[in-house]
Amino acid sequence: MTTGQAPQKLLAASQVSELIQVITKALRAFQMYMPNNPIYQRAIQNMRAAFQPIWAATDELLIHVVETELVWEDQVVYRATNKNDSVAWSLFKDGMRELSIHKGAEAEELPRLLATINQARFLATDAGDDLLTLLWAHEFQLIQYQFVDFFGEGGGAVPE
C-alpha cells in the first residue's frame, strides 16, 4: 500500500449545476414551509446528499455571483433571466460577488445560510438590514463570501 495522495477526481460543471438546482429548490422549501415540516426536512436531506459527489472531488466550492448567473470555474452553472425569481440576482443586488462553501458546511451552516438569504430577499426596501448584515450575525466557519464595497473607492464598481 502506498502513502501517496489519491488522484484528484474531476468535477464536472453539470454536477455543480445539479447541486445549485437542489439548493434553489431548498430555498423555495425554506420560504414556503416551517422547519418542522417534512418537505422542509426533505429539502435539507436532498441538499446534503447533492453535496456528496462534490465533496468526492474537492473540499471547496467557489462560486462567483454575476447579476443573474452563478459561475464556477469560468462556466455558468445557474442562470435565471427573470430577476424576481433569480437566486443570483438576490445575492448580486445586495453586493455578494463570491461564495465559498467548504466541505462540511452542508451539515449545519448551509441551511442557516439559505434561511438568511430568504430572510434578506423579503426585507422591506427601507429595512435597516441587508444580506451582508444578516450574514455577519452567523459567524460561519465553513462558508465565506466576498461583497463589493458600494461606498469605498470606485463607487460600487466590481473589482477585477
Tab-separated table of N, CA, C and O in Angstrom, residues 53-159:
chain	number	residue	atom	x	y	z
A	53	PRO	N	-21.269	13.989	-4.224
A	53	PRO	CA	-20.358	13.893	-5.380
A	53	PRO	C	-19.399	15.080	-5.485
A	53	PRO	O	-18.286	14.938	-5.989
A	54	ILE	N	-19.818	16.230	-4.979
A	54	ILE	CA	-18.946	17.408	-4.997
A	54	ILE	C	-17.764	17.166	-4.066
A	54	ILE	O	-16.599	17.350	-4.438
A	55	TRP	N	-18.058	16.721	-2.848
A	55	TRP	CA	-17.007	16.509	-1.857
A	55	TRP	C	-16.134	15.309	-2.201
A	55	TRP	O	-15.021	15.197	-1.689
A	56	ALA	N	-16.595	14.431	-3.058
A	56	ALA	CA	-15.746	13.323	-3.506
A	56	ALA	C	-14.620	13.835	-4.413
A	56	ALA	O	-13.589	13.176	-4.558
A	57	ALA	N	-14.824	15.032	-4.983
A	57	ALA	CA	-13.840	15.588	-5.913
A	57	ALA	C	-13.049	16.762	-5.344
A	57	ALA	O	-11.928	17.022	-5.778
A	58	THR	N	-13.616	17.497	-4.393
A	58	THR	CA	-12.964	18.701	-3.881
A	58	THR	C	-13.444	18.993	-2.466
A	58	THR	O	-14.480	18.484	-2.051
A	59	ASP	N	-12.696	19.823	-1.744
A	59	ASP	CA	-13.088	20.217	-0.394
A	59	ASP	C	-13.677	21.621	-0.340
A	59	ASP	O	-14.093	22.091	0.716
A	60	GLU	N	-13.690	22.314	-1.488
A	60	GLU	CA	-14.195	23.682	-1.537
A	60	GLU	C	-14.892	23.928	-2.863
A	60	GLU	O	-14.422	23.507	-3.912
A	61	LEU	N	-15.999	24.633	-2.789
A	61	LEU	CA	-16.737	25.026	-3.981
A	61	LEU	C	-16.775	26.549	-4.003
A	61	LEU	O	-17.324	27.175	-3.095
A	62	LEU	N	-16.158	27.145	-5.016
A	62	LEU	CA	-16.067	28.595	-5.130
A	62	LEU	C	-16.983	29.054	-6.265
A	62	LEU	O	-16.764	28.694	-7.423
A	63	ILE	N	-18.001	29.817	-5.904
A	63	ILE	CA	-18.993	30.287	-6.862
A	63	ILE	C	-18.884	31.808	-6.986
A	63	ILE	O	-18.850	32.517	-5.978
A	64	HIS	N	-18.841	32.286	-8.223
A	64	HIS	CA	-18.840	33.726	-8.489
A	64	HIS	C	-20.267	34.150	-8.826
A	64	HIS	O	-20.957	33.460	-9.582
A	65	VAL	N	-20.684	35.280	-8.273
A	65	VAL	CA	-22.038	35.783	-8.464
A	65	VAL	C	-21.985	36.914	-9.480
A	65	VAL	O	-21.302	37.921	-9.261
A	66	VAL	N	-22.677	36.720	-10.602
A	66	VAL	CA	-22.692	37.704	-11.677
A	66	VAL	C	-24.146	37.991	-12.034
A	66	VAL	O	-24.807	37.143	-12.600
A	67	GLU	N	-24.640	39.122	-11.662
A	67	GLU	CA	-26.002	39.603	-11.874
A	67	GLU	C	-27.072	38.501	-11.872
A	67	GLU	O	-27.744	38.312	-10.880
A	68	THR	N	-27.264	37.777	-12.958
A	68	THR	CA	-28.305	36.736	-12.995
A	68	THR	C	-27.702	35.346	-13.199
A	68	THR	O	-28.409	34.416	-13.588
A	69	GLU	N	-26.408	35.217	-12.928
A	69	GLU	CA	-25.726	33.933	-13.129
A	69	GLU	C	-24.835	33.597	-11.937
A	69	GLU	O	-24.322	34.479	-11.261
A	70	LEU	N	-24.657	32.298	-11.738
A	70	LEU	CA	-23.650	31.788	-10.813
A	70	LEU	C	-22.621	31.068	-11.666
A	70	LEU	O	-22.981	30.266	-12.544
A	71	VAL	N	-21.351	31.368	-11.424
A	71	VAL	CA	-20.273	30.870	-12.267
A	71	VAL	C	-19.284	30.077	-11.420
A	71	VAL	O	-18.857	30.534	-10.356
A	72	TRP	N	-18.943	28.900	-11.901
A	72	TRP	CA	-17.947	28.049	-11.260
A	72	TRP	C	-16.904	27.678	-12.320
A	72	TRP	O	-17.266	27.245	-13.416
A	73	GLU	N	-15.631	27.898	-12.001
A	73	GLU	CA	-14.542	27.553	-12.923
A	73	GLU	C	-14.802	28.112	-14.334
A	73	GLU	O	-14.666	27.396	-15.332
A	74	ASP	N	-15.214	29.370	-14.407
A	74	ASP	CA	-15.494	30.070	-15.663
A	74	ASP	C	-16.640	29.462	-16.472
A	74	ASP	O	-16.759	29.715	-17.673
A	75	GLN	N	-17.483	28.662	-15.833
A	75	GLN	CA	-18.637	28.076	-16.514
A	75	GLN	C	-19.913	28.474	-15.766
A	75	GLN	O	-19.965	28.398	-14.539
A	76	VAL	N	-20.920	28.878	-16.512
A	76	VAL	CA	-22.194	29.245	-15.905
A	76	VAL	C	-22.872	27.963	-15.427
A	76	VAL	O	-23.109	27.051	-16.206
A	77	VAL	N	-23.169	27.899	-14.122
A	77	VAL	CA	-23.820	26.722	-13.550
A	77	VAL	C	-25.247	27.036	-13.103
A	77	VAL	O	-25.980	26.143	-12.667
A	78	TYR	N	-25.633	28.303	-13.213
A	78	TYR	CA	-27.004	28.714	-12.894
A	78	TYR	C	-27.272	30.002	-13.647
A	78	TYR	O	-26.438	30.910	-13.650
A	79	ARG	N	-28.458	30.059	-14.277
A	79	ARG	CA	-28.847	31.286	-14.983
A	79	ARG	C	-30.357	31.434	-14.848
A	79	ARG	O	-31.089	30.472	-15.041
A	80	ALA	N	-30.793	32.630	-14.507
A	80	ALA	CA	-32.218	32.942	-14.467
A	80	ALA	C	-32.415	34.312	-15.096
A	80	ALA	O	-31.818	35.284	-14.666
A	81	THR	N	-33.234	34.365	-16.131
A	81	THR	CA	-33.435	35.632	-16.830
A	81	THR	C	-34.409	36.548	-16.099
A	81	THR	O	-34.321	37.760	-16.224
A	82	ASN	N	-35.325	35.980	-15.324
A	82	ASN	CA	-36.274	36.776	-14.549
A	82	ASN	C	-35.638	37.134	-13.209
A	82	ASN	O	-35.470	36.278	-12.335
A	83	LYS	N	-35.292	38.389	-13.041
A	83	LYS	CA	-34.588	38.820	-11.824
A	83	LYS	C	-35.400	38.563	-10.562
A	83	LYS	O	-34.832	38.283	-9.514
A	84	ASN	N	-36.712	38.647	-10.652
A	84	ASN	CA	-37.551	38.437	-9.462
A	84	ASN	C	-37.413	37.021	-8.905
A	84	ASN	O	-37.572	36.809	-7.710
A	85	ASP	N	-37.131	36.050	-9.766
A	85	ASP	CA	-37.008	34.656	-9.349
A	85	ASP	C	-35.565	34.196	-9.213
A	85	ASP	O	-35.312	33.053	-8.876
A	86	SER	N	-34.630	35.074	-9.493
A	86	SER	CA	-33.225	34.680	-9.588
A	86	SER	C	-32.515	34.705	-8.232
A	86	SER	O	-32.438	35.747	-7.571
A	87	VAL	N	-31.984	33.550	-7.864
A	87	VAL	CA	-31.155	33.471	-6.661
A	87	VAL	C	-29.900	34.326	-6.863
A	87	VAL	O	-29.482	35.051	-5.963
A	88	ALA	N	-29.320	34.237	-8.053
A	88	ALA	CA	-28.115	35.020	-8.338
A	88	ALA	C	-28.387	36.517	-8.155
A	88	ALA	O	-27.592	37.228	-7.542
A	89	TRP	N	-29.508	36.992	-8.690
A	89	TRP	CA	-29.836	38.409	-8.568
A	89	TRP	C	-30.027	38.803	-7.108
A	89	TRP	O	-29.591	39.873	-6.682
A	90	SER	N	-30.664	37.939	-6.303
A	90	SER	CA	-30.850	38.227	-4.877
A	90	SER	C	-29.519	38.460	-4.180
A	90	SER	O	-29.383	39.344	-3.344
A	91	LEU	N	-28.529	37.660	-4.531
A	91	LEU	CA	-27.199	37.799	-3.936
A	91	LEU	C	-26.478	39.016	-4.505
A	91	LEU	O	-25.884	39.809	-3.773
A	92	PHE	N	-26.543	39.158	-5.831
A	92	PHE	CA	-25.825	40.221	-6.529
A	92	PHE	C	-26.292	41.608	-6.099
A	92	PHE	O	-25.477	42.496	-5.838
A	93	LYS	N	-27.610	41.811	-6.010
A	93	LYS	CA	-28.135	43.151	-5.698
A	93	LYS	C	-27.728	43.617	-4.307
A	93	LYS	O	-27.622	44.811	-4.059
A	94	ASP	N	-27.467	42.658	-3.408
A	94	ASP	CA	-27.006	43.023	-2.067
A	94	ASP	C	-25.486	43.131	-1.986
A	94	ASP	O	-24.937	43.395	-0.919
A	95	GLY	N	-24.804	42.902	-3.102
A	95	GLY	CA	-23.364	43.118	-3.147
A	95	GLY	C	-22.501	41.876	-3.095
A	95	GLY	O	-21.274	41.972	-3.168
A	96	MET	N	-23.096	40.681	-2.965
A	96	MET	CA	-22.266	39.466	-2.927
A	96	MET	C	-21.696	39.203	-4.318
A	96	MET	O	-22.399	39.263	-5.308
A	97	ARG	N	-20.393	38.914	-4.354
A	97	ARG	CA	-19.740	38.629	-5.621
A	97	ARG	C	-19.080	37.253	-5.641
A	97	ARG	O	-18.748	36.737	-6.696
A	98	GLU	N	-18.894	36.677	-4.467
A	98	GLU	CA	-18.233	35.381	-4.396
A	98	GLU	C	-18.739	34.641	-3.161
A	98	GLU	O	-18.936	35.238	-2.111
A	99	LEU	N	-18.959	33.334	-3.339
A	99	LEU	CA	-19.407	32.483	-2.243
A	99	LEU	C	-18.545	31.229	-2.249
A	99	LEU	O	-18.433	30.555	-3.266
A	100	SER	N	-17.935	30.948	-1.116
A	100	SER	CA	-17.070	29.778	-0.973
A	100	SER	C	-17.676	28.860	0.084
A	100	SER	O	-17.883	29.271	1.222
A	101	ILE	N	-17.973	27.620	-0.336
A	101	ILE	CA	-18.566	26.638	0.562
A	101	ILE	C	-17.546	25.526	0.751
A	101	ILE	O	-17.073	24.936	-0.218
A	102	HIS	N	-17.214	25.242	2.001
A	102	HIS	CA	-16.226	24.215	2.315
A	102	HIS	C	-16.906	22.935	2.779
A	102	HIS	O	-18.010	22.971	3.330
A	103	LYS	N	-16.217	21.837	2.567
A	103	LYS	CA	-16.732	20.524	2.945
A	103	LYS	C	-17.204	20.537	4.397
A	103	LYS	O	-16.499	21.009	5.280
A	104	GLY	N	-18.407	20.042	4.624
A	104	GLY	CA	-18.993	20.003	5.948
A	104	GLY	C	-20.011	21.106	6.190
A	104	GLY	O	-20.803	21.030	7.127
A	105	ALA	N	-20.021	22.137	5.356
A	105	ALA	CA	-20.942	23.270	5.539
A	105	ALA	C	-22.397	22.840	5.397
A	105	ALA	O	-23.282	23.439	6.006
A	106	GLU	N	-22.623	21.801	4.621
A	106	GLU	CA	-23.998	21.364	4.376
A	106	GLU	C	-24.671	20.800	5.629
A	106	GLU	O	-25.894	20.740	5.728
A	107	ALA	N	-23.888	20.420	6.624
A	107	ALA	CA	-24.452	19.823	7.845
A	107	ALA	C	-25.262	20.845	8.641
A	107	ALA	O	-26.420	20.591	8.963
A	108	GLU	N	-24.682	21.999	8.949
A	108	GLU	CA	-25.368	22.984	9.793
A	108	GLU	C	-25.385	24.391	9.187
A	108	GLU	O	-26.390	25.083	9.262
A	109	GLU	N	-24.267	24.808	8.607
A	109	GLU	CA	-24.156	26.194	8.176
A	109	GLU	C	-24.975	26.504	6.922
A	109	GLU	O	-25.571	27.574	6.826
A	110	LEU	N	-25.012	25.600	5.964
A	110	LEU	CA	-25.717	25.898	4.717
A	110	LEU	C	-27.217	26.088	4.925
A	110	LEU	O	-27.783	27.031	4.361
A	111	PRO	N	-27.883	25.264	5.738
A	111	PRO	CA	-29.297	25.571	5.999
A	111	PRO	C	-29.495	26.957	6.621
A	111	PRO	O	-30.443	27.672	6.272
A	112	ARG	N	-28.590	27.377	7.493
A	112	ARG	CA	-28.680	28.726	8.074
A	112	ARG	C	-28.443	29.791	7.007
A	112	ARG	O	-29.089	30.849	7.017
A	113	LEU	N	-27.499	29.530	6.100
A	113	LEU	CA	-27.240	30.472	5.011
A	113	LEU	C	-28.485	30.631	4.146
A	113	LEU	O	-28.881	31.752	3.820
A	114	LEU	N	-29.119	29.533	3.790
A	114	LEU	CA	-30.305	29.604	2.934
A	114	LEU	C	-31.447	30.332	3.633
A	114	LEU	O	-32.144	31.140	3.015
A	115	ALA	N	-31.640	30.065	4.908
A	115	ALA	CA	-32.681	30.768	5.663
A	115	ALA	C	-32.381	32.268	5.689
A	115	ALA	O	-33.301	33.096	5.559
A	116	THR	N	-31.118	32.635	5.810
A	116	THR	CA	-30.717	34.045	5.844
A	116	THR	C	-30.921	34.701	4.477
A	116	THR	O	-31.377	35.840	4.392
A	117	ILE	N	-30.600	33.975	3.407
A	117	ILE	CA	-30.824	34.511	2.054
A	117	ILE	C	-32.315	34.783	1.856
A	117	ILE	O	-32.697	35.841	1.354
A	118	ASN	N	-33.162	33.842	2.256
A	118	ASN	CA	-34.608	34.058	2.139
A	118	ASN	C	-35.060	35.244	2.978
A	118	ASN	O	-35.878	36.052	2.537
A	119	GLN	N	-34.524	35.353	4.175
A	119	GLN	CA	-34.886	36.479	5.040
A	119	GLN	C	-34.535	37.793	4.347
A	119	GLN	O	-35.342	38.732	4.320
A	120	ALA	N	-33.350	37.870	3.758
A	120	ALA	CA	-32.906	39.097	3.084
A	120	ALA	C	-33.736	39.389	1.834
A	120	ALA	O	-34.018	40.554	1.535
A	121	ARG	N	-34.152	38.338	1.125
A	121	ARG	CA	-34.925	38.528	-0.109
A	121	ARG	C	-36.248	39.230	0.149
A	121	ARG	O	-36.769	39.915	-0.728
A	122	PHE	N	-36.790	39.051	1.348
A	122	PHE	CA	-38.117	39.575	1.621
A	122	PHE	C	-38.116	40.726	2.628
A	122	PHE	O	-39.150	41.065	3.191
A	123	LEU	N	-36.953	41.328	2.818
A	123	LEU	CA	-36.881	42.521	3.664
A	123	LEU	C	-37.543	43.695	2.953
A	123	LEU	O	-37.452	43.814	1.723
A	124	ALA	N	-38.155	44.564	3.719
A	124	ALA	CA	-38.698	45.794	3.154
A	124	ALA	C	-37.554	46.636	2.609
A	124	ALA	O	-36.429	46.584	3.124
A	125	THR	N	-37.826	47.410	1.588
A	125	THR	CA	-36.764	48.220	0.975
A	125	THR	C	-36.170	49.225	1.946
A	125	THR	O	-35.025	49.626	1.789
A	126	ASP	N	-36.935	49.627	2.962
A	126	ASP	CA	-36.416	50.580	3.946
A	126	ASP	C	-35.906	49.892	5.213
A	126	ASP	O	-35.650	50.545	6.224
A	127	ALA	N	-35.734	48.580	5.161
A	127	ALA	CA	-35.228	47.839	6.329
A	127	ALA	C	-33.801	48.276	6.639
A	127	ALA	O	-33.041	48.635	5.741
A	128	GLY	N	-33.451	48.224	7.901
A	128	GLY	CA	-32.104	48.624	8.315
A	128	GLY	C	-31.049	47.580	7.999
A	128	GLY	O	-29.864	47.877	7.998
A	129	ASP	N	-31.472	46.342	7.717
A	129	ASP	CA	-30.536	45.261	7.421
A	129	ASP	C	-30.544	44.933	5.938
A	129	ASP	O	-31.460	45.292	5.200
A	130	ASP	N	-29.507	44.219	5.526
A	130	ASP	CA	-29.449	43.642	4.195
A	130	ASP	C	-28.775	42.286	4.350
A	130	ASP	O	-28.496	41.845	5.472
A	131	LEU	N	-28.514	41.612	3.250
A	131	LEU	CA	-27.933	40.273	3.326
A	131	LEU	C	-26.618	40.271	4.094
A	131	LEU	O	-26.394	39.421	4.959
A	132	LEU	N	-25.745	41.213	3.815
A	132	LEU	CA	-24.444	41.241	4.469
A	132	LEU	C	-24.581	41.389	5.989
A	132	LEU	O	-23.953	40.637	6.743
A	133	THR	N	-25.403	42.310	6.439
A	133	THR	CA	-25.530	42.495	7.887
A	133	THR	C	-26.174	41.274	8.543
A	133	THR	O	-25.816	40.911	9.662
A	134	LEU	N	-27.103	40.633	7.846
A	134	LEU	CA	-27.715	39.415	8.390
A	134	LEU	C	-26.697	38.280	8.473
A	134	LEU	O	-26.700	37.492	9.422
A	135	LEU	N	-25.810	38.187	7.486
A	135	LEU	CA	-24.796	37.122	7.477
A	135	LEU	C	-23.762	37.313	8.580
A	135	LEU	O	-23.269	36.339	9.148
A	136	TRP	N	-23.415	38.556	8.876
A	136	TRP	CA	-22.407	38.822	9.906
A	136	TRP	C	-22.781	38.170	11.235
A	136	TRP	O	-21.916	37.707	11.975
A	137	ALA	N	-24.057	38.130	11.535
A	137	ALA	CA	-24.518	37.594	12.812
A	137	ALA	C	-24.227	36.091	12.956
A	137	ALA	O	-24.166	35.582	14.069
A	138	HIS	N	-24.023	35.397	11.859
A	138	HIS	CA	-23.859	33.940	11.912
A	138	HIS	C	-22.434	33.469	12.176
A	138	HIS	O	-22.243	32.359	12.658
A	139	GLU	N	-21.449	34.262	11.823
A	139	GLU	CA	-20.047	33.890	12.031
A	139	GLU	C	-19.753	32.478	11.507
A	139	GLU	O	-19.283	31.604	12.227
A	140	PHE	N	-20.047	32.269	10.235
A	140	PHE	CA	-19.816	30.981	9.595
A	140	PHE	C	-18.331	30.614	9.609
A	140	PHE	O	-17.474	31.479	9.442
A	141	GLN	N	-18.039	29.344	9.779
A	141	GLN	CA	-16.667	28.842	9.730
A	141	GLN	C	-16.361	28.186	8.386
A	141	GLN	O	-15.231	28.232	7.918
A	142	LEU	N	-17.356	27.556	7.768
A	142	LEU	CA	-17.152	26.780	6.539
A	142	LEU	C	-17.733	27.457	5.304
A	142	LEU	O	-17.697	26.896	4.218
A	143	ILE	N	-18.253	28.631	5.487
A	143	ILE	CA	-18.797	29.417	4.375
A	143	ILE	C	-18.165	30.798	4.442
A	143	ILE	O	-18.190	31.446	5.484
A	144	GLN	N	-17.579	31.225	3.339
A	144	GLN	CA	-17.043	32.581	3.233
A	144	GLN	C	-17.710	33.258	2.045
A	144	GLN	O	-18.196	32.604	1.132
A	145	TYR	N	-17.693	34.573	2.062
A	145	TYR	CA	-18.300	35.346	0.992
A	145	TYR	C	-17.531	36.639	0.819
A	145	TYR	O	-16.895	37.122	1.745
A	146	GLN	N	-17.608	37.165	-0.384
A	146	GLN	CA	-16.990	38.448	-0.715
A	146	GLN	C	-18.104	39.375	-1.173
A	146	GLN	O	-18.925	39.000	-2.015
A	147	PHE	N	-18.135	40.573	-0.613
A	147	PHE	CA	-19.098	41.584	-1.012
A	147	PHE	C	-18.348	42.764	-1.605
A	147	PHE	O	-17.225	43.052	-1.205
A	148	VAL	N	-18.979	43.461	-2.533
A	148	VAL	CA	-18.417	44.663	-3.089
A	148	VAL	C	-18.708	45.793	-2.110
A	148	VAL	O	-19.758	45.808	-1.462
A	149	ASP	N	-17.766	46.711	-1.957
A	149	ASP	CA	-17.946	47.855	-1.078
A	149	ASP	C	-18.525	48.994	-1.907
A	149	ASP	O	-17.821	49.658	-2.662
A	150	PHE	N	-19.840	49.201	-1.783
A	150	PHE	CA	-20.510	50.220	-2.586
A	150	PHE	C	-20.060	51.634	-2.247
A	150	PHE	O	-20.164	52.532	-3.050
A	151	PHE	N	-19.549	51.831	-1.034
A	151	PHE	CA	-19.197	53.180	-0.608
A	151	PHE	C	-17.695	53.432	-0.585
A	151	PHE	O	-17.255	54.506	-0.240
A	152	GLY	N	-16.931	52.421	-0.960
A	152	GLY	CA	-15.478	52.584	-0.989
A	152	GLY	C	-15.031	53.202	-2.289
A	152	GLY	O	-15.814	53.721	-3.070
A	153	GLU	N	-13.752	53.094	-2.535
A	153	GLU	CA	-13.216	53.625	-3.777
A	153	GLU	C	-13.845	52.911	-4.959
A	153	GLU	O	-14.085	51.721	-4.926
A	154	GLY	N	-14.091	53.620	-6.003
A	154	GLY	CA	-14.654	53.026	-7.215
A	154	GLY	C	-16.165	53.158	-7.284
A	154	GLY	O	-16.762	52.767	-8.260
A	155	GLY	N	-16.794	53.661	-6.240
A	155	GLY	CA	-18.213	53.957	-6.278
A	155	GLY	C	-19.103	52.757	-6.599
A	155	GLY	O	-20.070	52.870	-7.300
A	156	GLY	N	-18.726	51.571	-6.127
A	156	GLY	CA	-19.569	50.408	-6.331
A	156	GLY	C	-19.163	49.566	-7.509
A	156	GLY	O	-19.825	48.593	-7.830
A	157	ALA	N	-18.093	49.931	-8.193
A	157	ALA	CA	-17.639	49.120	-9.312
A	157	ALA	C	-17.117	47.789	-8.781
A	157	ALA	O	-16.542	47.723	-7.708
A	158	VAL	N	-17.357	46.753	-9.536
A	158	VAL	CA	-16.890	45.431	-9.147
A	158	VAL	C	-15.394	45.342	-9.446
A	158	VAL	O	-14.975	45.600	-10.564
A	159	PRO	N	-14.562	44.995	-8.441
A	159	PRO	CA	-13.131	44.894	-8.691
A	159	PRO	C	-12.837	43.761	-9.676
A	159	PRO	O	-13.526	42.756	-9.679
